Each structure stands twice: as C-alpha cells, then as structure tokens.
CSV table of C-alpha atoms in Angstrom, one decimal:
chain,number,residue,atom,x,y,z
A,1,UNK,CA,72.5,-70.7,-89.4
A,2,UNK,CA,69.8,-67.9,-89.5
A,3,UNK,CA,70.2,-64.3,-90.3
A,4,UNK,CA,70.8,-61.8,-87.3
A,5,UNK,CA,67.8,-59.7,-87.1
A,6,UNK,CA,69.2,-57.2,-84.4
A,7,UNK,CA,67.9,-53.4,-85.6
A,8,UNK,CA,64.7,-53.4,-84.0
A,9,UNK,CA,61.9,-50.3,-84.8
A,10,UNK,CA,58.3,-50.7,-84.2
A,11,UNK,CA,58.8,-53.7,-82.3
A,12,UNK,CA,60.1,-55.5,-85.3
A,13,UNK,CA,63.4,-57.0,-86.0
A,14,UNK,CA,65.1,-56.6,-88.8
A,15,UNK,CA,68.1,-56.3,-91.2
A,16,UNK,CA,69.3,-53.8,-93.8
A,17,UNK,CA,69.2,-55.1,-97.5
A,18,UNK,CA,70.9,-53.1,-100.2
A,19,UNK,CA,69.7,-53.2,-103.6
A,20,UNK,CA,72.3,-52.7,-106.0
A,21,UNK,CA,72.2,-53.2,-109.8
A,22,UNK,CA,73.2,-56.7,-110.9
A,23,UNK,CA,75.0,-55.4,-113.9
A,24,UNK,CA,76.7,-52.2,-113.3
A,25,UNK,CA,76.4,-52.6,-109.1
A,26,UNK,CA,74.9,-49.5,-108.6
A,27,UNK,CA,73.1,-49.3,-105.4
A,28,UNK,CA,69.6,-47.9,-105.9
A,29,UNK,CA,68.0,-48.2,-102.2
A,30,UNK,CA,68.8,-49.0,-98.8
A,31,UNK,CA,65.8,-50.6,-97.0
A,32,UNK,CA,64.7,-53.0,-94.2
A,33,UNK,CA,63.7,-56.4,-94.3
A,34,UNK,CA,62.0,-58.3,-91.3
A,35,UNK,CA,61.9,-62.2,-91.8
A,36,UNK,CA,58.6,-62.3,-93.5
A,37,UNK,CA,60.2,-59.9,-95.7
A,38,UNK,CA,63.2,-61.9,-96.7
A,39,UNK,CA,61.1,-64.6,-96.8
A,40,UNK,CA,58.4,-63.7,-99.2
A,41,UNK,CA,61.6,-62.3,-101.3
A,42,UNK,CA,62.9,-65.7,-101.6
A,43,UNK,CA,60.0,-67.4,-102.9
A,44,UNK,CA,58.5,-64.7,-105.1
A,45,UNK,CA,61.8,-63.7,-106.6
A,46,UNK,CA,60.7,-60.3,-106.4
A,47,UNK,CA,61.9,-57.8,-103.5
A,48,UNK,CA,60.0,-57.3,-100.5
A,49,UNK,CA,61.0,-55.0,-97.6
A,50,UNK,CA,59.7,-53.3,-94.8
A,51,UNK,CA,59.1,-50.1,-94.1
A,52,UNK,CA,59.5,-48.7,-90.9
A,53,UNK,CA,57.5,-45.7,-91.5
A,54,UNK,CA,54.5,-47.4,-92.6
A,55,UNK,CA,55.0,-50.3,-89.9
A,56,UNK,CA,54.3,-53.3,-92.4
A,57,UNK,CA,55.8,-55.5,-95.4
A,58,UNK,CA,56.0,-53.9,-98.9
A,59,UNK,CA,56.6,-55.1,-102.7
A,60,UNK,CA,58.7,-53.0,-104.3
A,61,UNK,CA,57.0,-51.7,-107.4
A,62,UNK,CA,53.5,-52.6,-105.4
A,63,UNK,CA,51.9,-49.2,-106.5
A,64,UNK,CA,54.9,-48.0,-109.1
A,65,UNK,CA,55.1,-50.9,-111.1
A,66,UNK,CA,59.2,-50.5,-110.5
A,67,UNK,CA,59.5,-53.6,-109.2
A,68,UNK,CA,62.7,-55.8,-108.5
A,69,UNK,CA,63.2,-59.5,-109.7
A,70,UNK,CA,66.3,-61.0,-107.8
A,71,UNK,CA,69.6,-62.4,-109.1
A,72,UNK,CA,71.4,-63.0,-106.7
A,73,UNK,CA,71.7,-62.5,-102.5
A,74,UNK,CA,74.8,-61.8,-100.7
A,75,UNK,CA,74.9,-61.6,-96.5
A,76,UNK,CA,77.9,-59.8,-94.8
A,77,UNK,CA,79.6,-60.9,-92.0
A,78,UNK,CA,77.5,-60.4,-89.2
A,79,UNK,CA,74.3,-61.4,-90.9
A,80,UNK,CA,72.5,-58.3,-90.7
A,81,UNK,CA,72.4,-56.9,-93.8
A,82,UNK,CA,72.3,-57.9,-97.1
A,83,UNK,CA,73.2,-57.0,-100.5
A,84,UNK,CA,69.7,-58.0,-103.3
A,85,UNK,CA,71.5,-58.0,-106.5
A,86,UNK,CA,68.3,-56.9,-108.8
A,87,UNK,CA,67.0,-56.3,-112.2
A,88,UNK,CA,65.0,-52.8,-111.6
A,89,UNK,CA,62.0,-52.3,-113.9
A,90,UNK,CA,61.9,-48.3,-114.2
A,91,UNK,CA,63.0,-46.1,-111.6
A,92,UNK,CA,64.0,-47.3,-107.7
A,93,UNK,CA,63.4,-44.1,-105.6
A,94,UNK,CA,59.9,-42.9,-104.8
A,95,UNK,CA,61.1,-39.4,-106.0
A,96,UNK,CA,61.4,-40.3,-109.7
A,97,UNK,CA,65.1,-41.3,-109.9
A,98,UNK,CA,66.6,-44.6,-110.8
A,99,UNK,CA,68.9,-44.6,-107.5
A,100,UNK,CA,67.8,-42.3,-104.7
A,101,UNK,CA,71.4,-42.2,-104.0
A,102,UNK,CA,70.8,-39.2,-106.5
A,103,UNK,CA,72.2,-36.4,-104.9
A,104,UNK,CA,76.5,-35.9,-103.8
A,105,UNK,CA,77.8,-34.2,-101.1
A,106,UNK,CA,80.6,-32.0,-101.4
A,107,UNK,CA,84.0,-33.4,-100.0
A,108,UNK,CA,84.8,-30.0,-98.2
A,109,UNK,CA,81.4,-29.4,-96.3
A,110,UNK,CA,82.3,-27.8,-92.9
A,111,UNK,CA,79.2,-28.2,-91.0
A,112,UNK,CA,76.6,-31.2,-91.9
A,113,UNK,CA,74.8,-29.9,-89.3
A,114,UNK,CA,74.3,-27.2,-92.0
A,115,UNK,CA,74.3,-28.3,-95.4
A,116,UNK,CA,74.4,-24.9,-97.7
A,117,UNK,CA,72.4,-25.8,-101.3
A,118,UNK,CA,75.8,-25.2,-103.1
A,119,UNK,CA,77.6,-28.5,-100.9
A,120,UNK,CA,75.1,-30.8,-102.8
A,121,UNK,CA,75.1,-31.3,-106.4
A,122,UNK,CA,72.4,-33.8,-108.1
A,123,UNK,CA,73.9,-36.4,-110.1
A,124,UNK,CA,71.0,-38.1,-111.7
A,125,UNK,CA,68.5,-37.7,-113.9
A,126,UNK,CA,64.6,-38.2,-113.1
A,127,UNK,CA,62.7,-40.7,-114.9
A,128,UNK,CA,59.4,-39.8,-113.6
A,129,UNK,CA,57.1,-37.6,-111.9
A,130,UNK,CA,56.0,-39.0,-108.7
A,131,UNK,CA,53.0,-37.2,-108.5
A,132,UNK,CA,51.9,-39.3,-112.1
A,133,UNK,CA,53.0,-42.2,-110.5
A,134,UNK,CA,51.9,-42.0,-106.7
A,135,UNK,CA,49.0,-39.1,-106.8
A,136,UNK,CA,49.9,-36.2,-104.7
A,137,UNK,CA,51.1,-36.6,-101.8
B,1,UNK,CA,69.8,-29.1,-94.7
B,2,UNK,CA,70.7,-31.5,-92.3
B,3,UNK,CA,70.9,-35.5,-92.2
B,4,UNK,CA,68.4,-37.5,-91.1
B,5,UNK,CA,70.5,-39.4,-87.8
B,6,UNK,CA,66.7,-41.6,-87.3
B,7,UNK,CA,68.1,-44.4,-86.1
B,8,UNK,CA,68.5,-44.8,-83.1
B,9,UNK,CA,70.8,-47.3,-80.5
B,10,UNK,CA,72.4,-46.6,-77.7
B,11,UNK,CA,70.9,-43.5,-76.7
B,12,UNK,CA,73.0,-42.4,-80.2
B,13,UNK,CA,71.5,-41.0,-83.3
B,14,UNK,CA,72.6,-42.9,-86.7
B,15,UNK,CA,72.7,-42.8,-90.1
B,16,UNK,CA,73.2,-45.8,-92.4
B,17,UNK,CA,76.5,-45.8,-94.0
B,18,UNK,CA,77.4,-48.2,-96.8
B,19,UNK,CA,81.4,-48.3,-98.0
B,20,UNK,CA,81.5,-49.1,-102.3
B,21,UNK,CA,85.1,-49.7,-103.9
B,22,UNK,CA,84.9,-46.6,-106.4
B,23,UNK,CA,86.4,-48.4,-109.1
B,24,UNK,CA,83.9,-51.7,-109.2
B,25,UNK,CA,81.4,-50.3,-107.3
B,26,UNK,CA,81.9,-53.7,-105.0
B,27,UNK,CA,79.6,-52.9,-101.6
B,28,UNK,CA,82.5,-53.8,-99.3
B,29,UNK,CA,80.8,-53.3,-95.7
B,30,UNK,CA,77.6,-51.6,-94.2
B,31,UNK,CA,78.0,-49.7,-90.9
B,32,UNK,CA,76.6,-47.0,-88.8
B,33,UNK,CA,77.3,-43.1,-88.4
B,34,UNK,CA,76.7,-40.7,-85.8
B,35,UNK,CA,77.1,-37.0,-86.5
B,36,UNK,CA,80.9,-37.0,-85.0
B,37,UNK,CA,81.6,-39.7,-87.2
B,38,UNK,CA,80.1,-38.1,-90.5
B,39,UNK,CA,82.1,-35.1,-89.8
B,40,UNK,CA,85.2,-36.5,-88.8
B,41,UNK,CA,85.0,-38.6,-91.8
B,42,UNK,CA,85.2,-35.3,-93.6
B,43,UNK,CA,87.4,-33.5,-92.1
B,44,UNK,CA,90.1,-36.6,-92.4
B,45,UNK,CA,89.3,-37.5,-96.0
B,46,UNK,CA,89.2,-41.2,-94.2
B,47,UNK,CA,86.3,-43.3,-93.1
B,48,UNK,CA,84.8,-43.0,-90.0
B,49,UNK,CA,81.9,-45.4,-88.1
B,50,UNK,CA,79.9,-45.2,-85.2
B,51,UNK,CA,80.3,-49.2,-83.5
B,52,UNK,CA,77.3,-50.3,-81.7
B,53,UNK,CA,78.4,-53.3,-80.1
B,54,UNK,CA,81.1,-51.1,-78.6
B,55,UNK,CA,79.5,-47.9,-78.3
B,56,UNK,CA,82.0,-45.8,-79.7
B,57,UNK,CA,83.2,-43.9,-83.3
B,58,UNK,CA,86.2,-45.7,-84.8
B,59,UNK,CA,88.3,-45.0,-87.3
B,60,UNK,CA,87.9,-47.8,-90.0
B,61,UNK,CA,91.7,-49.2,-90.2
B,62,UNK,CA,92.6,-47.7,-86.8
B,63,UNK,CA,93.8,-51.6,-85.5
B,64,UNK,CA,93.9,-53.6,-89.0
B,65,UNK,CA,96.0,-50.5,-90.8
B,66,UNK,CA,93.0,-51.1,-93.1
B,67,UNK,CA,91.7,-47.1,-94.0
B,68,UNK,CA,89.0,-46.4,-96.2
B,69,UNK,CA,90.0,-43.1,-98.5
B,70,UNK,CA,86.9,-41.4,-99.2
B,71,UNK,CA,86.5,-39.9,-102.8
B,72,UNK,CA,83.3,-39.5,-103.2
B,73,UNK,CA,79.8,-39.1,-101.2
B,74,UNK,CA,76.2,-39.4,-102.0
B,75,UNK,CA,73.0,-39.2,-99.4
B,76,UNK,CA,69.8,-40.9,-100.1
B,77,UNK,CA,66.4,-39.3,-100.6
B,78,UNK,CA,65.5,-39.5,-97.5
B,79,UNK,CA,69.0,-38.4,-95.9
B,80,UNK,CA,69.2,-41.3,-93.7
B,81,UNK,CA,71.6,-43.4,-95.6
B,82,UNK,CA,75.1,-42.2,-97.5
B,83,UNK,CA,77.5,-44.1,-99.6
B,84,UNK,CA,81.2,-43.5,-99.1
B,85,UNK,CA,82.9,-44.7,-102.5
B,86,UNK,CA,86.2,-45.6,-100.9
B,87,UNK,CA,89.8,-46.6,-101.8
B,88,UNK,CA,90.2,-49.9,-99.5
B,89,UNK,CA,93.2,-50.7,-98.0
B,90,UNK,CA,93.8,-54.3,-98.3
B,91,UNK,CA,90.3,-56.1,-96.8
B,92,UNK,CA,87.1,-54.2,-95.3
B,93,UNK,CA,86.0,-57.1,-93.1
B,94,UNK,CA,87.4,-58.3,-90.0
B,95,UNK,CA,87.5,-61.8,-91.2
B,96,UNK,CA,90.0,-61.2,-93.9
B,97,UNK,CA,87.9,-61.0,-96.6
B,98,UNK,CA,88.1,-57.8,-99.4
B,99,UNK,CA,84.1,-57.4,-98.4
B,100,UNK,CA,81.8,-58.0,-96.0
B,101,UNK,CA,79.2,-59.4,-98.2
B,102,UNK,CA,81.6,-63.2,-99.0
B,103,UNK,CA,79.0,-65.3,-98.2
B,104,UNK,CA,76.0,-65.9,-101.0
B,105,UNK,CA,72.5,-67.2,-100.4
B,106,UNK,CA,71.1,-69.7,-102.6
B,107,UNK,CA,68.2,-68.5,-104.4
B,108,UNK,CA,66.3,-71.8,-103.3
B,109,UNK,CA,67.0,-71.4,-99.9
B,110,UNK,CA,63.3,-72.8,-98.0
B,111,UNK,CA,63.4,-71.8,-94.2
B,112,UNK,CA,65.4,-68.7,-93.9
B,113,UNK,CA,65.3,-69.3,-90.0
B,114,UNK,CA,67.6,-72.3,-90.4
B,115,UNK,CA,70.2,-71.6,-93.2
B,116,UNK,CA,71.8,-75.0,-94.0
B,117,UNK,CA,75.3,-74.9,-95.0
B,118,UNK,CA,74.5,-76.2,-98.5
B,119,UNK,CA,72.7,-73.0,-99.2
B,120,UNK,CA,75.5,-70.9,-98.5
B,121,UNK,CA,78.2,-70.3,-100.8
B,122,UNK,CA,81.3,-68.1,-100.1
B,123,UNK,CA,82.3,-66.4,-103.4
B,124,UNK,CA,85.1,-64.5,-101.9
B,125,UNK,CA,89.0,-65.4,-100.8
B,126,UNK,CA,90.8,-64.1,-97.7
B,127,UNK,CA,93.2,-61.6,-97.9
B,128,UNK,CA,94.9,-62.2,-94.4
B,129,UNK,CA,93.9,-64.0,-90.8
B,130,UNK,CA,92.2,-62.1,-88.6
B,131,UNK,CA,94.4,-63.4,-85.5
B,132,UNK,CA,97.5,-62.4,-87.4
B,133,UNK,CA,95.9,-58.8,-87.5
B,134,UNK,CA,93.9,-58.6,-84.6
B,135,UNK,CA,95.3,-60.9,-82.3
B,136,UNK,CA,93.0,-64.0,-81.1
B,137,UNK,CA,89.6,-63.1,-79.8
C-alpha cells in the first residue's frame, strides 16, 4: 500500500502529520508532509515536514535546535494523515511554547467570526523568546 | 480575531480539525471544518466536520449514533488547526475501530511508495462492523 497524498498546495501533495508527545500524547503541531518529507523522516529518525508557506521540505529544530526524534508512526484510516509520536527537544511552536496548541477557546463563543480577547484564554507557558531564537522577524 | 479557514477544497474554506479522547489524550480522527461547522459545533456542544469527499458539514455520529461531546477547545498558533478534546461515543472511525490512527508504521519501513504488509501493524481492536452500522457499501 502507499500513503494517500490527496491535500494538494503549491502543486504538492501531501498529508497532515500530527506530532504528539510520546509520553503524555500531547499534541504539539499540526504540519504537512509531502513524500520526500515522510521519507527523509523515516531514515533520519528525526521529523521532517513541509511547509506550505515557504514551498519546500523542513527539519524541525533546523534553525531552533527543537528538533524531534521519532518513536513511533501511526496512519489513520484513509492514509492521509498521520500521527509522529516524538521526543521534543525544547519547545515545538515557533512562538516559544512547547505546544502551539497554547491558547483555549471559550465553549460559549457566539460568533468565531469574531473572537472577543476574553473567549481565549492561554494555557501554556513560554519557554523562549522567539526573537533569541529566530532573530526578528 | 478570527480563524484562519486557509485551506481550501471545494470552492470551501477549512480549518484542520483534530478530535483527542480528553481523558488519554488518544488522537482518535483528523477532519476538516468550515466556518458552519466550527460554529455549529459550538452551539451543539457536539462535533461537527466539513466532508470533502461528499461536500457537505456532517454531524459526527449523525448515521453511526457515534457523537463526539466537546469539552474542551484549543486553536493553534497560526489559527488554522483546533483540537476538540471529545467524549467518544463507542468508535471514531468508520471501520470500527476506537481511532482512526489503528494502523502503525514500522520504523524500518524502506520505500514509503510501496508499504508492504509486514511493515504495517494494527495496534488497535474493532469495536463493531461497519456493515452492521452502516449498511454494506
């Protein structure tokens, strides 16, 4: 069988991969993967994705040094998206938080075509400064 | 502030929306949302897609009886990907199984374009048939 590549951006295919903690399965990003992606992923043991705003293959951790080894993979149903279950050195989110599922939305939001600053409540602590990490943007 | 609904397919606007177990944390499917979906899904308390391959928001459970209880909801850093933590009803994926992600990848795997059965492992059982549920396809 071969994964189902079927979200196409950029002229790309790809899948979603979702890297989630492998000991307390938190998930800490949601990213793409084209097959060079996945591929280099397998035999580096460390997570590569792609990013669609950039238009090419990435290391996690390339600039950071947050990078991901790999423990285990998982592939859903359909075979387009994947779970990396992954030791994260540091921080996964580009903003300085170990998930950048960092921030909650409030259950009784009326209009999320609206979000109000007091619907959203952040949940997580930063563990660095991008702008030490990355430069300013 | 408003999500970011950047992906796009069938002339719809999507975010990506994965569904966690918010007791283990367990990913138990990844899916699309479109704006109607995201707000229906609050304004029900219950979990609400966008399908591609049919081109239409369903309610998850709608045919199966299989609902998704939302209790909690985070939104990513760059607001184009949220995590419902859910209370699952019996299995998330239409093939019986609790999750989505049943199927393993071995680590070794060479040639990810042609997946031998050897290098595929399913770690999960099935909780019911899908022809008993859905009727054959």
């Amino acid at each position: 069988m071969e994964m189902n590549f079927r979200l196409e951006k950029n002229g790309e295919n790809l899948i979603i991969a979702v890297a989630q903690d492998y000991q307390t399965n938190e998930v800490l990003m949601v990213a793409f993967m084209n097959e060079e992606a996945l591929q280099d992923t397998l035999k580096t043991g460390k997570a590569h994705y792609y990013s669609t705003s950039r238009g090419k293959q990435w290391m996690k951790g390339e600039s950071s040094g947050n990078t991901q080894q790999v423990h285990e993979i998982l592939f859903d149903c359909d075979a387009d998206a994947i779970i990396l279950k992954i030791d994260q050195k540091g921080a996964a989110c580009h903003l300085g938080y170990r998930s950048c599922f960092f921030r909650q939305l409030d259950l009784k939001t009326k209009d999320i075509t609206n979000i109000s600053d007091d619907e959203i409540k952040t949940i997580s602590e930063r563990l660095f400064n991008p702008e030490e990490v990355y430069g300013k943007q």
